[in-house]
PDB file of C-alpha atoms in Angstrom:
ATOM      1  CA  MET A   1     -93.801  99.202  25.745  1.00  0.00           C
ATOM      2  CA  ASP A   2     -91.736  97.664  28.232  1.00  0.00           C
ATOM      3  CA  ILE A   3     -94.045  96.850  31.362  1.00  0.00           C
ATOM      4  CA  VAL A   4     -91.773  96.575  34.592  1.00  0.00           C
ATOM      5  CA  SER A   5     -93.542  96.696  38.101  1.00  0.00           C
ATOM      6  CA  PRO A   6     -91.567  98.041  41.096  1.00  0.00           C
ATOM      7  CA  LEU A   7     -90.258  95.817  43.543  1.00  0.00           C
ATOM      8  CA  LEU A   8     -93.005  95.738  46.185  1.00  0.00           C
ATOM      9  CA  PRO A   9     -92.324  95.323  50.375  1.00  0.00           C
ATOM     10  CA  SER A  10     -93.581  91.065  50.357  1.00  0.00           C
ATOM     11  CA  ASP A  11     -91.530  90.192  47.052  1.00  0.00           C
ATOM     12  CA  VAL A  12     -88.254  89.583  49.198  1.00  0.00           C
ATOM     13  CA  ALA A  13     -90.656  87.077  51.201  1.00  0.00           C
ATOM     14  CA  TRP A  14     -92.438  85.302  48.644  1.00  0.00           C
ATOM     15  CA  MET A  15     -88.979  84.963  46.688  1.00  0.00           C
ATOM     16  CA  ARG A  16     -87.535  83.434  50.246  1.00  0.00           C
ATOM     17  CA  LEU A  17     -90.129  81.005  49.788  1.00  0.00           C
ATOM     18  CA  ALA A  18     -89.531  80.324  46.301  1.00  0.00           C
ATOM     19  CA  LEU A  19     -85.663  79.464  46.911  1.00  0.00           C
ATOM     20  CA  HIS A  20     -86.776  76.993  50.002  1.00  0.00           C
ATOM     21  CA  GLN A  21     -88.616  75.343  46.831  1.00  0.00           C
ATOM     22  CA  ALA A  22     -85.582  75.733  44.562  1.00  0.00           C
ATOM     23  CA  ASP A  23     -83.311  73.731  47.649  1.00  0.00           C
ATOM     24  CA  LEU A  24     -85.867  70.839  47.706  1.00  0.00           C
ATOM     25  CA  ALA A  25     -85.189  70.514  44.024  1.00  0.00           C
ATOM     26  CA  ALA A  26     -81.543  70.700  44.352  1.00  0.00           C
ATOM     27  CA  ARG A  27     -81.860  67.654  47.324  1.00  0.00           C
ATOM     28  CA  ALA A  28     -83.676  65.575  44.831  1.00  0.00           C
ATOM     29  CA  GLY A  29     -81.137  65.847  42.295  1.00  0.00           C
ATOM     30  CA  GLU A  30     -83.218  68.847  40.245  1.00  0.00           C
ATOM     31  CA  VAL A  31     -82.153  71.601  39.028  1.00  0.00           C
ATOM     32  CA  PRO A  32     -82.603  73.896  41.613  1.00  0.00           C
ATOM     33  CA  VAL A  33     -85.654  76.288  40.775  1.00  0.00           C
ATOM     34  CA  GLY A  34     -89.114  76.888  42.832  1.00  0.00           C
ATOM     35  CA  ALA A  35     -91.916  79.002  41.940  1.00  0.00           C
ATOM     36  CA  VAL A  36     -94.792  80.488  44.138  1.00  0.00           C
ATOM     37  CA  VAL A  37     -98.142  81.756  43.026  1.00  0.00           C
ATOM     38  CA  VAL A  38     -99.629  84.402  44.986  1.00  0.00           C
ATOM     39  CA  SER A  39    -103.387  85.834  44.628  1.00  0.00           C
ATOM     40  CA  ALA A  40    -104.212  89.681  44.222  1.00  0.00           C
ATOM     41  CA  ASN A  41    -104.910  89.718  47.950  1.00  0.00           C
ATOM     42  CA  GLY A  42    -101.302  88.488  49.028  1.00  0.00           C
ATOM     43  CA  VAL A  43    -102.013  84.650  49.558  1.00  0.00           C
ATOM     44  CA  CYS A  44    -100.171  81.918  48.802  1.00  0.00           C
ATOM     45  CA  LEU A  45    -101.660  79.559  46.282  1.00  0.00           C
ATOM     46  CA  ALA A  46     -99.771  76.764  45.290  1.00  0.00           C
ATOM     47  CA  VAL A  47     -95.901  76.495  45.282  1.00  0.00           C
ATOM     48  CA  GLY A  48     -93.908  74.206  42.777  1.00  0.00           C
ATOM     49  CA  ARG A  49     -90.073  73.031  42.047  1.00  0.00           C
ATOM     50  CA  ASN A  50     -88.434  71.485  39.393  1.00  0.00           C
ATOM     51  CA  CYS A  51     -89.091  67.972  38.890  1.00  0.00           C
ATOM     52  CA  PRO A  52     -88.503  67.159  34.959  1.00  0.00           C
ATOM     53  CA  VAL A  53     -86.052  64.415  35.551  1.00  0.00           C
ATOM     54  CA  ALA A  54     -88.271  62.551  38.234  1.00  0.00           C
ATOM     55  CA  ALA A  55     -91.146  62.804  36.310  1.00  0.00           C
ATOM     56  CA  HIS A  56     -89.781  62.326  32.895  1.00  0.00           C
ATOM     57  CA  ASP A  57     -91.734  64.845  31.819  1.00  0.00           C
ATOM     58  CA  PRO A  58     -89.811  68.213  30.048  1.00  0.00           C
ATOM     59  CA  THR A  59     -92.783  70.629  30.862  1.00  0.00           C
ATOM     60  CA  ALA A  60     -92.202  69.794  34.609  1.00  0.00           C
ATOM     61  CA  HIS A  61     -90.144  73.600  35.272  1.00  0.00           C
ATOM     62  CA  ALA A  62     -91.250  74.910  38.716  1.00  0.00           C
ATOM     63  CA  GLU A  63     -93.488  77.216  37.173  1.00  0.00           C
ATOM     64  CA  ILE A  64     -95.913  74.416  35.233  1.00  0.00           C
ATOM     65  CA  GLN A  65     -96.049  72.945  38.668  1.00  0.00           C
ATOM     66  CA  ALA A  66     -97.240  76.065  40.645  1.00  0.00           C
ATOM     67  CA  LEU A  67     -99.312  77.144  38.001  1.00  0.00           C
ATOM     68  CA  ARG A  68    -100.980  73.465  38.179  1.00  0.00           C
ATOM     69  CA  ARG A  69    -101.417  73.821  41.425  1.00  0.00           C
ATOM     70  CA  ALA A  70    -102.677  77.080  41.461  1.00  0.00           C
ATOM     71  CA  CYS A  71    -105.628  76.588  38.707  1.00  0.00           C
ATOM     72  CA  ALA A  72    -106.700  73.755  40.576  1.00  0.00           C
ATOM     73  CA  HIS A  73    -106.704  75.485  43.814  1.00  0.00           C
ATOM     74  CA  GLU A  74    -108.494  78.278  42.149  1.00  0.00           C
ATOM     75  CA  ARG A  75    -110.493  75.869  39.996  1.00  0.00           C
ATOM     76  CA  ASN A  76    -110.583  78.045  36.905  1.00  0.00           C
ATOM     77  CA  TYR A  77    -107.443  77.691  34.415  1.00  0.00           C
ATOM     78  CA  ARG A  78    -106.968  81.896  34.479  1.00  0.00           C
ATOM     79  CA  LEU A  79    -105.139  83.735  37.200  1.00  0.00           C
ATOM     80  CA  PRO A  80    -106.319  87.161  36.989  1.00  0.00           C
ATOM     81  CA  GLY A  81    -104.132  89.286  39.076  1.00  0.00           C
ATOM     82  CA  ALA A  82    -101.896  86.834  40.236  1.00  0.00           C
ATOM     83  CA  THR A  83     -98.075  86.766  40.675  1.00  0.00           C
ATOM     84  CA  LEU A  84     -95.587  84.113  40.125  1.00  0.00           C
ATOM     85  CA  PHE A  85     -92.026  84.475  41.940  1.00  0.00           C
ATOM     86  CA  VAL A  86     -89.385  81.922  40.485  1.00  0.00           C
ATOM     87  CA  THR A  87     -85.945  81.285  41.097  1.00  0.00           C
ATOM     88  CA  LEU A  88     -84.632  82.318  37.570  1.00  0.00           C
ATOM     89  CA  GLU A  89     -85.546  84.014  34.677  1.00  0.00           C
ATOM     90  CA  PRO A  90     -88.882  81.970  33.070  1.00  0.00           C
ATOM     91  CA  CYS A  91     -88.263  80.461  29.417  1.00  0.00           C
ATOM     92  CA  MET A  92     -90.173  80.911  26.807  1.00  0.00           C
ATOM     93  CA  MET A  93     -92.480  77.585  27.565  1.00  0.00           C
ATOM     94  CA  CYS A  94     -93.074  79.252  31.351  1.00  0.00           C
ATOM     95  CA  LEU A  95     -93.737  82.550  30.284  1.00  0.00           C
ATOM     96  CA  GLY A  96     -96.510  81.431  27.820  1.00  0.00           C
ATOM     97  CA  ALA A  97     -98.363  79.600  30.289  1.00  0.00           C
ATOM     98  CA  MET A  98     -98.067  82.350  32.382  1.00  0.00           C
ATOM     99  CA  LEU A  99     -99.681  84.890  29.841  1.00  0.00           C
ATOM    100  CA  GLN A 100    -102.189  82.260  29.238  1.00  0.00           C
ATOM    101  CA  ALA A 101    -103.270  82.073  32.808  1.00  0.00           C
ATOM    102  CA  ARG A 102    -103.493  86.214  32.626  1.00  0.00           C
ATOM    103  CA  LEU A 103    -101.150  86.723  35.315  1.00  0.00           C
ATOM    104  CA  ALA A 104    -100.834  90.263  36.340  1.00  0.00           C
ATOM    105  CA  ARG A 105     -96.782  90.038  37.522  1.00  0.00           C
ATOM    106  CA  VAL A 106     -93.842  87.731  36.955  1.00  0.00           C
ATOM    107  CA  VAL A 107     -91.186  88.495  39.493  1.00  0.00           C
ATOM    108  CA  TYR A 108     -87.636  86.206  38.987  1.00  0.00           C
ATOM    109  CA  SER A 109     -84.539  85.911  40.913  1.00  0.00           C
ATOM    110  CA  ALA A 110     -81.518  85.005  38.821  1.00  0.00           C
ATOM    111  CA  ALA A 111     -81.252  86.422  34.886  1.00  0.00           C
ATOM    112  CA  ASP A 112     -81.098  83.177  32.375  1.00  0.00           C
ATOM    113  CA  PRO A 113     -78.622  83.914  29.468  1.00  0.00           C
ATOM    114  CA  LYS A 114     -79.941  80.826  27.997  1.00  0.00           C
ATOM    115  CA  THR A 115     -83.382  80.630  27.326  1.00  0.00           C
ATOM    116  CA  GLY A 116     -84.530  83.748  29.745  1.00  0.00           C
ATOM    117  CA  ALA A 117     -88.079  85.145  27.982  1.00  0.00           C
ATOM    118  CA  CYS A 118     -88.111  88.012  30.311  1.00  0.00           C
ATOM    119  CA  GLY A 119     -85.749  89.961  28.488  1.00  0.00           C
ATOM    120  CA  SER A 120     -82.296  88.251  28.553  1.00  0.00           C
ATOM    121  CA  VAL A 121     -82.580  86.030  25.492  1.00  0.00           C
ATOM    122  CA  LEU A 122     -86.500  87.057  24.652  1.00  0.00           C
ATOM    123  CA  THR A 123     -88.696  89.857  25.529  1.00  0.00           C
ATOM    124  CA  LEU A 124     -92.392  87.861  25.418  1.00  0.00           C
ATOM    125  CA  ALA A 125     -93.960  89.431  28.416  1.00  0.00           C
ATOM    126  CA  ASN A 126     -95.282  92.748  27.296  1.00  0.00           C
ATOM    127  CA  GLN A 127     -95.800  91.580  23.591  1.00  0.00           C
ATOM    128  CA  LEU A 128     -98.545  94.081  22.281  1.00  0.00           C
ATOM    129  CA  HIS A 129     -99.429  92.097  19.416  1.00  0.00           C
ATOM    130  CA  LEU A 130    -100.185  89.350  22.062  1.00  0.00           C
ATOM    131  CA  ASN A 131    -103.832  89.720  23.593  1.00  0.00           C
ATOM    132  CA  HIS A 132    -102.396  89.507  27.210  1.00  0.00           C
ATOM    133  CA  GLN A 133     -99.305  91.512  28.421  1.00  0.00           C
ATOM    134  CA  THR A 134     -97.820  90.842  32.258  1.00  0.00           C
ATOM    135  CA  ALA A 135     -95.738  92.941  34.782  1.00  0.00           C
ATOM    136  CA  VAL A 136     -92.349  91.762  35.493  1.00  0.00           C
ATOM    137  CA  THR A 137     -89.665  92.250  37.789  1.00  0.00           C
ATOM    138  CA  GLY A 138     -86.058  90.935  37.711  1.00  0.00           C
ATOM    139  CA  GLY A 139     -83.463  90.081  40.493  1.00  0.00           C
ATOM    140  CA  VAL A 140     -84.894  90.097  43.458  1.00  0.00           C
ATOM    141  CA  LEU A 141     -82.502  88.130  45.661  1.00  0.00           C
ATOM    142  CA  ALA A 142     -80.383  86.920  42.583  1.00  0.00           C
ATOM    143  CA  ASP A 143     -77.730  86.361  44.193  1.00  0.00           C
ATOM    144  CA  LEU A 144     -78.798  83.797  46.463  1.00  0.00           C
ATOM    145  CA  SER A 145     -80.523  82.460  43.486  1.00  0.00           C
ATOM    146  CA  SER A 146     -77.332  82.332  41.170  1.00  0.00           C
ATOM    147  CA  THR A 147     -75.205  81.189  43.846  1.00  0.00           C
ATOM    148  CA  MET A 148     -77.643  77.946  44.436  1.00  0.00           C
ATOM    149  CA  LEU A 149     -77.405  77.230  40.557  1.00  0.00           C
ATOM    150  CA  GLN A 150     -73.809  77.831  40.182  1.00  0.00           C
ATOM    151  CA  ARG A 151     -73.302  75.413  43.357  1.00  0.00           C
ATOM    152  CA  PHE A 152     -75.588  72.845  42.026  1.00  0.00           C
ATOM    153  CA  PHE A 153     -74.042  72.717  38.510  1.00  0.00           C
ATOM    154  CA  GLN A 154     -70.441  72.358  39.761  1.00  0.00           C
ATOM    155  CA  GLU A 155     -71.016  69.830  42.475  1.00  0.00           C
ATOM    156  CA  ARG A 156     -72.608  67.650  39.257  1.00  0.00           C
ATOM    157  CA  ARG A 157     -69.449  68.584  37.102  1.00  0.00           C
ATOM    158  CA  ALA A 158     -67.722  67.057  40.027  1.00  0.00           C
ATOM    159  CA  SER A 159     -70.192  64.333  40.221  1.00  0.00           C
ATOM    160  CA  ARG A 160     -69.436  63.426  36.817  1.00  0.00           C
ATOM    161  CA  ARG A 161     -65.893  64.007  36.393  1.00  0.00           C
ATOM    162  CA  ALA A 162     -65.431  61.369  39.404  1.00  0.00           C
ATOM    163  CA  GLU A 163     -67.128  58.947  37.721  1.00  0.00           C
ATOM    164  CA  ARG A 164     -65.663  59.094  34.896  1.00  0.00           C
ATOM    165  CA  ASP A 165     -62.675  58.695  36.394  1.00  0.00           C
ATOM    166  CA  ARG A 166     -64.331  55.930  38.172  1.00  0.00           C
ATOM    167  CA  ARG A 167     -64.956  54.240  34.939  1.00  0.00           C
ATOM    168  CA  ARG A 168     -61.568  54.495  33.607  1.00  0.00           C
ATOM    169  CA  GLN A 169     -59.542  53.333  36.288  1.00  0.00           C
ATOM    170  CA  GLY A 170     -61.775  50.372  36.142  1.00  0.00           C
ATOM    171  CA  THR A 171     -60.890  49.491  32.907  1.00  0.00           C
ATOM    172  CA  GLN A 172     -57.398  50.612  32.451  1.00  0.00           C
ATOM    173  CA  PRO A 173     -54.911  47.247  31.678  1.00  0.00           C
ATOM    174  CA  MET A 174     -53.180  45.787  35.146  1.00  0.00           C
ATOM    175  CA  GLU A 175     -49.723  47.339  35.554  1.00  0.00           C
ATOM    176  CA  SER A 176     -47.075  44.408  35.414  1.00  0.00           C
ATOM    177  CA  THR A 177     -45.010  43.907  38.246  1.00  0.00           C
ATOM    178  CA  GLY A 178     -41.760  42.695  36.995  1.00  0.00           C
ATOM    179  CA  SER A 179     -42.430  38.706  37.810  1.00  0.00           C
ATOM    180  CA  ALA A 180     -42.657  35.839  36.323  1.00  0.00           C
ATOM    181  CA  GLY A 181     -42.578  36.005  32.247  1.00  0.00           C
ATOM    182  CA  GLY A 182     -40.620  39.921  32.884  1.00  0.00           C
ATOM    183  CA  SER A 183     -37.846  40.973  31.241  1.00  0.00           C
ATOM    184  CA  GLY A 184     -35.977  40.852  34.226  1.00  0.00           C
ATOM    185  CA  ASP A 185     -32.094  42.346  34.555  1.00  0.00           C
ATOM    186  CA  ALA A 186     -30.634  39.392  35.882  1.00  0.00           C
TER     187      ALA A 186
END
């Protein structure tokens, strides 16, 4: 049974805020993923952005950051009725945390064909044998999010290639100029 929620008018505005968080992550050198948690009555509880590199923490995904802040704000580890907006389809770790928080909805932008747990690789949000299910809406502003991710990885690959080329040039033996000791044509 799939629990797919319809696109709501406010979804685009909240996703734009998540995209802003993703941009901040990219500027910090992190994979550009941003998240926003919104209460059942439409109040922003928290925002988060990817920071696993800077935090030296593999769990420091945007969704986890936003959930931790929202739970602290609410002084509760459960967020019933809340919606989490995220610029990339959540992985299984993040979706597991969302299910534990009892979110009503998850709204994501770009699909993640490598680790997505809302249908791309796994479908965890609506497993009936779990004690909680959450509705999912995908594809909100997907072009913007996908473009941001593609640009980030293209720039990172180009930077790594340039660094590799600089290292190679620094370790290459100097070319002979044909001076002393050379096999001249005289």
